[in-house]
One Martini backbone bead per residue (centre of mass of N, CA, C, O) as a GRO file, in nm:
protein
  349
    1UNK     BB    1   0.095   0.037   0.024
    2UNK     BB    2   0.067   0.370  -0.050
    3UNK     BB    3   0.196   0.654   0.074
    4UNK     BB    4   0.095   0.978   0.149
    5UNK     BB    5   0.240   1.268   0.123
    6UNK     BB    6   0.303   1.548   0.292
    7UNK     BB    7   0.250   1.882   0.203
    8UNK     BB    8   0.475   2.149   0.220
    9UNK     BB    9   0.584   2.441   0.229
   10UNK     BB   10   0.882   2.584   0.146
   11UNK     BB   11   0.762   2.848   0.279
   12UNK     BB   12   0.729   3.061   0.571
   13UNK     BB   13   0.542   3.333   0.657
   14UNK     BB   14   0.580   3.554   0.886
   15UNK     BB   15   0.391   3.717   1.086
   16UNK     BB   16   0.317   3.998   1.222
   17UNK     BB   17   0.385   4.097   1.540
   18UNK     BB   18   0.142   4.163   1.790
   19UNK     BB   19  -0.030   4.355   2.038
   20UNK     BB   20  -0.294   4.295   2.260
   21UNK     BB   21  -0.575   4.486   2.399
   22UNK     BB   22  -0.825   4.354   2.625
   23UNK     BB   23  -1.120   4.471   2.708
   24UNK     BB   24  -1.365   4.416   2.986
   25UNK     BB   25  -1.708   4.391   3.021
   26UNK     BB   26  -2.011   4.286   3.110
   27UNK     BB   27  -2.270   4.406   2.951
   28UNK     BB   28  -2.557   4.398   2.712
   29UNK     BB   29  -2.831   4.446   2.574
   30UNK     BB   30  -2.953   4.484   2.236
   31UNK     BB   31  -3.236   4.528   2.377
   32UNK     BB   32  -3.579   4.588   2.521
   33UNK     BB   33  -3.693   4.337   2.451
   34UNK     BB   34  -3.779   4.033   2.552
   35UNK     BB   35  -3.566   3.856   2.401
   36UNK     BB   36  -3.314   4.022   2.468
   37UNK     BB   37  -3.347   4.009   2.776
   38UNK     BB   38  -3.356   3.702   2.810
   39UNK     BB   39  -3.083   3.638   2.687
   40UNK     BB   40  -2.913   3.807   2.881
   41UNK     BB   41  -3.021   3.702   3.157
   42UNK     BB   42  -2.966   3.403   3.105
   43UNK     BB   43  -2.658   3.428   3.092
   44UNK     BB   44  -2.604   3.577   3.356
   45UNK     BB   45  -2.784   3.382   3.560
   46UNK     BB   46  -2.606   3.113   3.468
   47UNK     BB   47  -2.371   3.206   3.625
   48UNK     BB   48  -2.186   3.065   3.882
   49UNK     BB   49  -2.061   3.340   3.983
   50UNK     BB   50  -2.341   3.473   4.041
   51UNK     BB   51  -2.503   3.189   4.071
   52UNK     BB   52  -2.419   2.914   4.302
   53UNK     BB   53  -2.633   2.728   4.256
   54UNK     BB   54  -2.763   2.453   4.182
   55UNK     BB   55  -2.902   2.370   3.889
   56UNK     BB   56  -3.148   2.200   3.994
   57UNK     BB   57  -3.247   2.456   4.162
   58UNK     BB   58  -3.218   2.720   3.968
   59UNK     BB   59  -3.324   2.671   3.674
   60UNK     BB   60  -3.630   2.648   3.724
   61UNK     BB   61  -3.654   2.933   3.840
   62UNK     BB   62  -3.538   3.086   3.602
   63UNK     BB   63  -3.718   2.972   3.361
   64UNK     BB   64  -4.019   2.985   3.513
   65UNK     BB   65  -3.985   3.280   3.657
   66UNK     BB   66  -3.771   3.499   3.598
   67UNK     BB   67  -3.786   3.475   3.263
   68UNK     BB   68  -4.092   3.558   3.255
   69UNK     BB   69  -4.078   3.858   3.400
   70UNK     BB   70  -3.806   4.027   3.397
   71UNK     BB   71  -3.784   4.127   3.098
   72UNK     BB   72  -4.005   4.342   3.133
   73UNK     BB   73  -3.884   4.514   3.365
   74UNK     BB   74  -3.599   4.553   3.244
   75UNK     BB   75  -3.689   4.681   2.980
   76UNK     BB   76  -3.814   4.935   3.111
   77UNK     BB   77  -3.557   5.034   3.242
   78UNK     BB   78  -3.383   5.059   2.984
   79UNK     BB   79  -3.574   5.259   2.834
   80UNK     BB   80  -3.519   5.504   3.039
   81UNK     BB   81  -3.184   5.502   2.924
   82UNK     BB   82  -3.177   5.481   2.632
   83UNK     BB   83  -2.995   5.508   2.330
   84UNK     BB   84  -3.168   5.607   2.056
   85UNK     BB   85  -2.963   5.702   1.846
   86UNK     BB   86  -2.778   5.415   1.874
   87UNK     BB   87  -2.924   5.171   1.986
   88UNK     BB   88  -2.819   5.170   2.305
   89UNK     BB   89  -2.657   5.149   2.575
   90UNK     BB   90  -2.474   5.354   2.771
   91UNK     BB   91  -2.243   5.153   2.824
   92UNK     BB   92  -2.172   5.110   2.526
   93UNK     BB   93  -2.111   5.400   2.454
   94UNK     BB   94  -1.888   5.449   2.667
   95UNK     BB   95  -1.701   5.211   2.601
   96UNK     BB   96  -1.642   5.300   2.315
   97UNK     BB   97  -1.510   5.571   2.395
   98UNK     BB   98  -1.288   5.456   2.567
   99UNK     BB   99  -1.150   5.283   2.341
  100UNK     BB  100  -1.094   5.511   2.146
  101UNK     BB  101  -0.908   5.665   2.341
  102UNK     BB  102  -0.711   5.425   2.397
  103UNK     BB  103  -0.624   5.379   2.106
  104UNK     BB  104  -0.497   5.658   2.062
  105UNK     BB  105  -0.303   5.652   2.306
  106UNK     BB  106  -0.152   5.388   2.226
  107UNK     BB  107  -0.045   5.485   1.952
  108UNK     BB  108   0.124   5.716   2.076
  109UNK     BB  109   0.290   5.531   2.279
  110UNK     BB  110   0.347   5.250   2.073
  111UNK     BB  111   0.198   5.235   1.816
  112UNK     BB  112   0.080   4.994   1.567
  113UNK     BB  113   0.151   4.717   1.745
  114UNK     BB  114  -0.102   4.808   1.915
  115UNK     BB  115  -0.413   4.648   1.993
  116UNK     BB  116  -0.739   4.778   2.060
  117UNK     BB  117  -1.007   4.623   2.253
  118UNK     BB  118  -1.350   4.490   2.304
  119UNK     BB  119  -1.548   4.310   2.548
  120UNK     BB  120  -1.810   4.084   2.658
  121UNK     BB  121  -1.930   3.864   2.881
  122UNK     BB  122  -2.219   3.954   2.785
  123UNK     BB  123  -2.273   3.918   2.477
  124UNK     BB  124  -2.191   4.196   2.270
  125UNK     BB  125  -1.888   4.150   2.218
  126UNK     BB  126  -1.731   3.867   2.234
  127UNK     BB  127  -1.460   3.716   2.354
  128UNK     BB  128  -1.410   3.519   2.121
  129UNK     BB  129  -1.433   3.712   1.878
  130UNK     BB  130  -1.210   3.915   1.966
  131UNK     BB  131  -0.978   3.721   2.003
  132UNK     BB  132  -0.978   3.626   1.706
  133UNK     BB  133  -0.935   3.908   1.583
  134UNK     BB  134  -0.656   3.953   1.707
  135UNK     BB  135  -0.520   3.705   1.585
  136UNK     BB  136  -0.575   3.791   1.282
  137UNK     BB  137  -0.396   4.066   1.341
  138UNK     BB  138  -0.121   3.934   1.485
  139UNK     BB  139  -0.172   3.852   1.788
  140UNK     BB  140   0.057   3.681   2.016
  141UNK     BB  141  -0.017   3.901   2.237
  142UNK     BB  142  -0.225   3.938   2.543
  143UNK     BB  143  -0.396   4.188   2.718
  144UNK     BB  144  -0.607   4.159   3.001
  145UNK     BB  145  -0.880   4.405   3.094
  146UNK     BB  146  -1.077   4.443   3.339
  147UNK     BB  147  -1.348   4.684   3.407
  148UNK     BB  148  -1.245   4.653   3.727
  149UNK     BB  149  -1.115   4.776   4.017
  150UNK     BB  150  -1.220   4.510   4.148
  151UNK     BB  151  -1.226   4.210   4.304
  152UNK     BB  152  -1.458   3.953   4.177
  153UNK     BB  153  -1.620   3.680   4.098
  154UNK     BB  154  -1.878   3.816   3.929
  155UNK     BB  155  -1.646   3.968   3.747
  156UNK     BB  156  -1.342   3.908   3.716
  157UNK     BB  157  -1.347   3.594   3.711
  158UNK     BB  158  -1.556   3.556   3.476
  159UNK     BB  159  -1.386   3.696   3.264
  160UNK     BB  160  -1.155   3.491   3.278
  161UNK     BB  161  -1.312   3.237   3.216
  162UNK     BB  162  -1.393   3.324   2.928
  163UNK     BB  163  -1.112   3.351   2.818
  164UNK     BB  164  -1.021   3.053   2.869
  165UNK     BB  165  -1.241   2.924   2.696
  166UNK     BB  166  -1.151   3.056   2.432
  167UNK     BB  167  -0.863   2.937   2.429
  168UNK     BB  168  -0.949   2.631   2.415
  169UNK     BB  169  -1.057   2.679   2.099
  170UNK     BB  170  -0.763   2.730   2.010
  171UNK     BB  171  -0.504   2.637   1.814
  172UNK     BB  172  -0.363   2.932   1.843
  173UNK     BB  173  -0.224   3.054   2.116
  174UNK     BB  174  -0.179   3.317   2.292
  175UNK     BB  175  -0.021   3.511   2.487
  176UNK     BB  176  -0.114   3.579   2.840
  177UNK     BB  177  -0.235   3.858   3.025
  178UNK     BB  178  -0.346   3.972   3.354
  179UNK     BB  179  -0.465   4.231   3.496
  180UNK     BB  180  -0.498   4.381   3.781
  181UNK     BB  181  -0.636   4.535   4.008
  182UNK     BB  182  -0.690   4.923   4.056
  183UNK     BB  183  -0.808   5.073   4.322
  184UNK     BB  184  -0.499   5.166   4.448
  185UNK     BB  185  -0.420   5.350   4.236
  186UNK     BB  186  -0.321   5.669   4.211
  187UNK     BB  187  -0.457   5.744   3.934
  188UNK     BB  188  -0.741   5.651   4.012
  189UNK     BB  189  -0.774   5.823   4.270
  190UNK     BB  190  -0.732   6.093   4.131
  191UNK     BB  191  -0.978   6.071   3.942
  192UNK     BB  192  -1.190   6.036   4.164
  193UNK     BB  193  -1.129   6.295   4.323
  194UNK     BB  194  -1.171   6.493   4.088
  195UNK     BB  195  -1.473   6.425   4.045
  196UNK     BB  196  -1.561   6.535   4.319
  197UNK     BB  197  -1.448   6.822   4.305
  198UNK     BB  198  -1.600   6.903   4.045
  199UNK     BB  199  -1.885   6.854   4.153
  200UNK     BB  200  -1.871   7.043   4.402
  201UNK     BB  201  -1.805   7.306   4.237
  202UNK     BB  202  -2.108   7.300   4.103
  203UNK     BB  203  -2.217   7.352   4.371
  204UNK     BB  204  -2.409   7.542   4.632
  205UNK     BB  205  -2.290   7.308   4.815
  206UNK     BB  206  -2.202   7.087   5.089
  207UNK     BB  207  -2.215   6.782   5.148
  208UNK     BB  208  -2.239   6.585   5.426
  209UNK     BB  209  -2.238   6.320   5.233
  210UNK     BB  210  -2.048   6.055   5.091
  211UNK     BB  211  -2.160   5.802   4.886
  212UNK     BB  212  -2.021   5.479   4.843
  213UNK     BB  213  -2.151   5.284   4.583
  214UNK     BB  214  -2.157   4.940   4.565
  215UNK     BB  215  -2.173   4.652   4.443
  216UNK     BB  216  -2.321   4.377   4.534
  217UNK     BB  217  -2.311   4.080   4.756
  218UNK     BB  218  -2.305   3.806   4.904
  219UNK     BB  219  -2.187   3.749   5.215
  220UNK     BB  220  -2.085   3.460   5.165
  221UNK     BB  221  -1.851   3.528   4.973
  222UNK     BB  222  -1.679   3.665   5.185
  223UNK     BB  223  -1.669   3.416   5.383
  224UNK     BB  224  -1.522   3.247   5.133
  225UNK     BB  225  -1.285   3.487   5.028
  226UNK     BB  226  -1.377   3.739   4.904
  227UNK     BB  227  -1.216   4.069   4.862
  228UNK     BB  228  -1.421   4.298   4.791
  229UNK     BB  229  -1.508   4.431   5.056
  230UNK     BB  230  -1.224   4.526   5.146
  231UNK     BB  231  -1.167   4.695   4.890
  232UNK     BB  232  -1.395   4.898   4.929
  233UNK     BB  233  -1.307   5.012   5.201
  234UNK     BB  234  -1.027   5.101   5.097
  235UNK     BB  235  -1.121   5.292   4.877
  236UNK     BB  236  -1.261   5.493   5.066
  237UNK     BB  237  -1.016   5.562   5.237
  238UNK     BB  238  -0.833   5.662   5.001
  239UNK     BB  239  -1.021   5.885   4.906
  240UNK     BB  240  -1.021   6.053   5.164
  241UNK     BB  241  -0.717   6.096   5.161
  242UNK     BB  242  -0.704   6.241   4.884
  243UNK     BB  243  -0.914   6.474   4.986
  244UNK     BB  244  -0.859   6.541   5.300
  245UNK     BB  245  -1.047   6.363   5.475
  246UNK     BB  246  -1.251   6.237   5.685
  247UNK     BB  247  -1.369   5.919   5.686
  248UNK     BB  248  -1.678   5.991   5.778
  249UNK     BB  249  -1.761   6.139   5.498
  250UNK     BB  250  -1.756   5.835   5.403
  251UNK     BB  251  -2.000   5.603   5.285
  252UNK     BB  252  -2.031   5.259   5.276
  253UNK     BB  253  -2.216   5.088   5.017
  254UNK     BB  254  -2.488   4.865   4.886
  255UNK     BB  255  -2.622   4.732   4.586
  256UNK     BB  256  -2.822   4.522   4.401
  257UNK     BB  257  -3.023   4.338   4.531
  258UNK     BB  258  -3.064   3.968   4.518
  259UNK     BB  259  -3.282   3.803   4.669
  260UNK     BB  260  -3.289   3.651   5.011
  261UNK     BB  261  -3.016   3.683   5.096
  262UNK     BB  262  -2.751   3.805   5.246
  263UNK     BB  263  -2.589   4.107   5.206
  264UNK     BB  264  -2.403   4.355   5.184
  265UNK     BB  265  -2.339   4.603   5.431
  266UNK     BB  266  -2.503   4.863   5.364
  267UNK     BB  267  -2.780   4.963   5.208
  268UNK     BB  268  -2.825   5.225   5.011
  269UNK     BB  269  -3.135   5.275   5.024
  270UNK     BB  270  -3.147   5.277   5.339
  271UNK     BB  271  -2.924   5.485   5.405
  272UNK     BB  272  -3.040   5.724   5.249
  273UNK     BB  273  -3.304   5.737   5.414
  274UNK     BB  274  -3.173   5.786   5.688
  275UNK     BB  275  -3.037   6.057   5.609
  276UNK     BB  276  -3.298   6.200   5.537
  277UNK     BB  277  -3.425   6.186   5.830
  278UNK     BB  278  -3.169   6.370   5.931
  279UNK     BB  279  -3.124   6.607   5.708
  280UNK     BB  280  -2.908   6.507   5.498
  281UNK     BB  281  -2.682   6.570   5.267
  282UNK     BB  282  -2.611   6.414   4.938
  283UNK     BB  283  -2.365   6.218   4.771
  284UNK     BB  284  -2.308   5.998   4.482
  285UNK     BB  285  -2.082   5.726   4.426
  286UNK     BB  286  -1.927   5.473   4.178
  287UNK     BB  287  -1.632   5.299   4.201
  288UNK     BB  288  -1.710   5.006   4.054
  289UNK     BB  289  -1.763   5.181   3.791
  290UNK     BB  290  -1.644   5.257   3.463
  291UNK     BB  291  -1.956   5.290   3.376
  292UNK     BB  292  -2.240   5.400   3.302
  293UNK     BB  293  -2.555   5.248   3.406
  294UNK     BB  294  -2.828   5.099   3.529
  295UNK     BB  295  -2.713   5.115   3.831
  296UNK     BB  296  -2.684   5.435   3.810
  297UNK     BB  297  -2.909   5.578   3.629
  298UNK     BB  298  -3.151   5.417   3.773
  299UNK     BB  299  -3.095   5.329   4.064
  300UNK     BB  300  -2.963   5.583   4.183
  301UNK     BB  301  -3.092   5.840   4.011
  302UNK     BB  302  -3.387   5.716   4.092
  303UNK     BB  303  -3.455   5.506   4.316
  304UNK     BB  304  -3.272   5.625   4.546
  305UNK     BB  305  -3.366   5.913   4.521
  306UNK     BB  306  -3.664   5.855   4.585
  307UNK     BB  307  -3.614   5.740   4.869
  308UNK     BB  308  -3.488   5.996   4.983
  309UNK     BB  309  -3.721   6.199   4.916
  310UNK     BB  310  -3.951   6.036   5.062
  311UNK     BB  311  -3.783   6.081   5.347
  312UNK     BB  312  -3.703   6.409   5.328
  313UNK     BB  313  -3.473   6.491   5.163
  314UNK     BB  314  -3.298   6.787   5.067
  315UNK     BB  315  -3.026   6.656   4.903
  316UNK     BB  316  -2.942   6.507   4.578
  317UNK     BB  317  -2.630   6.381   4.434
  318UNK     BB  318  -2.487   6.274   4.129
  319UNK     BB  319  -2.184   6.107   4.039
  320UNK     BB  320  -2.022   6.032   3.786
  321UNK     BB  321  -1.849   5.838   3.625
  322UNK     BB  322  -1.546   5.829   3.463
  323UNK     BB  323  -1.541   5.700   3.198
  324UNK     BB  324  -1.392   5.918   2.933
  325UNK     BB  325  -1.201   6.057   3.093
  326UNK     BB  326  -0.880   6.154   3.086
  327UNK     BB  327  -0.800   6.038   3.367
  328UNK     BB  328  -0.902   5.751   3.310
  329UNK     BB  329  -0.740   5.690   3.058
  330UNK     BB  330  -0.465   5.729   3.193
  331UNK     BB  331  -0.498   5.505   3.406
  332UNK     BB  332  -0.539   5.271   3.203
  333UNK     BB  333  -0.273   5.316   3.047
  334UNK     BB  334  -0.094   5.253   3.289
  335UNK     BB  335  -0.179   4.962   3.314
  336UNK     BB  336  -0.082   4.879   3.037
  337UNK     BB  337   0.216   4.960   3.051
  338UNK     BB  338   0.295   4.787   3.296
  339UNK     BB  339   0.182   4.502   3.158
  340UNK     BB  340   0.384   4.535   2.891
  341UNK     BB  341   0.634   4.469   3.016
  342UNK     BB  342   0.861   4.312   2.781
  343UNK     BB  343   0.687   4.346   2.507
  344UNK     BB  344   0.664   4.672   2.513
  345UNK     BB  345   0.779   4.992   2.424
  346UNK     BB  346   0.778   5.302   2.452
  347UNK     BB  347   0.796   5.582   2.296
  348UNK     BB  348   1.032   5.804   2.364
  349UNK     BB  349   1.229   5.661   2.620
   0.00000   0.00000   0.00000
């Protein structure tokens, strides 16, 4: 029997090697209709990092109860803040602007051999699609940067999980680095402090309390070793230090409670109402969010504001997330530069 020889090309042209920087955010529904919302919520709430109940127990509840009703209510909430001009959520609009600014800044700092892109943990653009797009663009090394200042299993860890799952499906895997959380970086704290100072400068009074409202998580996650709670407390302490304030001027609270079990306390909505009954003026900032989204624009600036005002509060002011502000872009670029060390050197240094 004659064996057929495998034919190889006489020469192999090496592709130009580039470095990719892949930012990752949570994600967003593609529309406010029932099907879009159900698809997005189904993916999000099926993530074991988000809801870690056994599938046999959680999936019947999710499929038969939660996903029957919640897409309608969530769709109405998203419609109240939807960017109708671009037909997308505000978080998608802001994240796109962030990445456009980071892409321009990276080109100036590193040249054209560094490619910047963004993916979403849930929905589109998916981690797998963008990872493959970077590989096709010649990126043999990729820095992965989750857009969360703090580490938490339901945010940072699940973004990494999805990256690693995408890598498992690739025939030719790029070398990968994952940037660490950045809540304690001086440049991030400077940007956060500057946003407070600029917001206060626009007010005709000085709020009695600055509420630092972080996304919540079940208390059990903290008891099982998740460092998120401690990092949030430290973030607030460092912010007060940056502002030159006494620590008690910043109150750390947690929002977005879901389900029946105990979550990290105090809850923002309850604490804001308590301050209202004391007649104290408040401003609210959201250090855990890199971009304004439904949790800030609808939950804080509408739901929590309403709870505060209904309790008789005299003045409530919301301070926007860092979004695509130059200081935030500079802080994120600093994260990129530090974590690309040894792979690529900045120009003119």
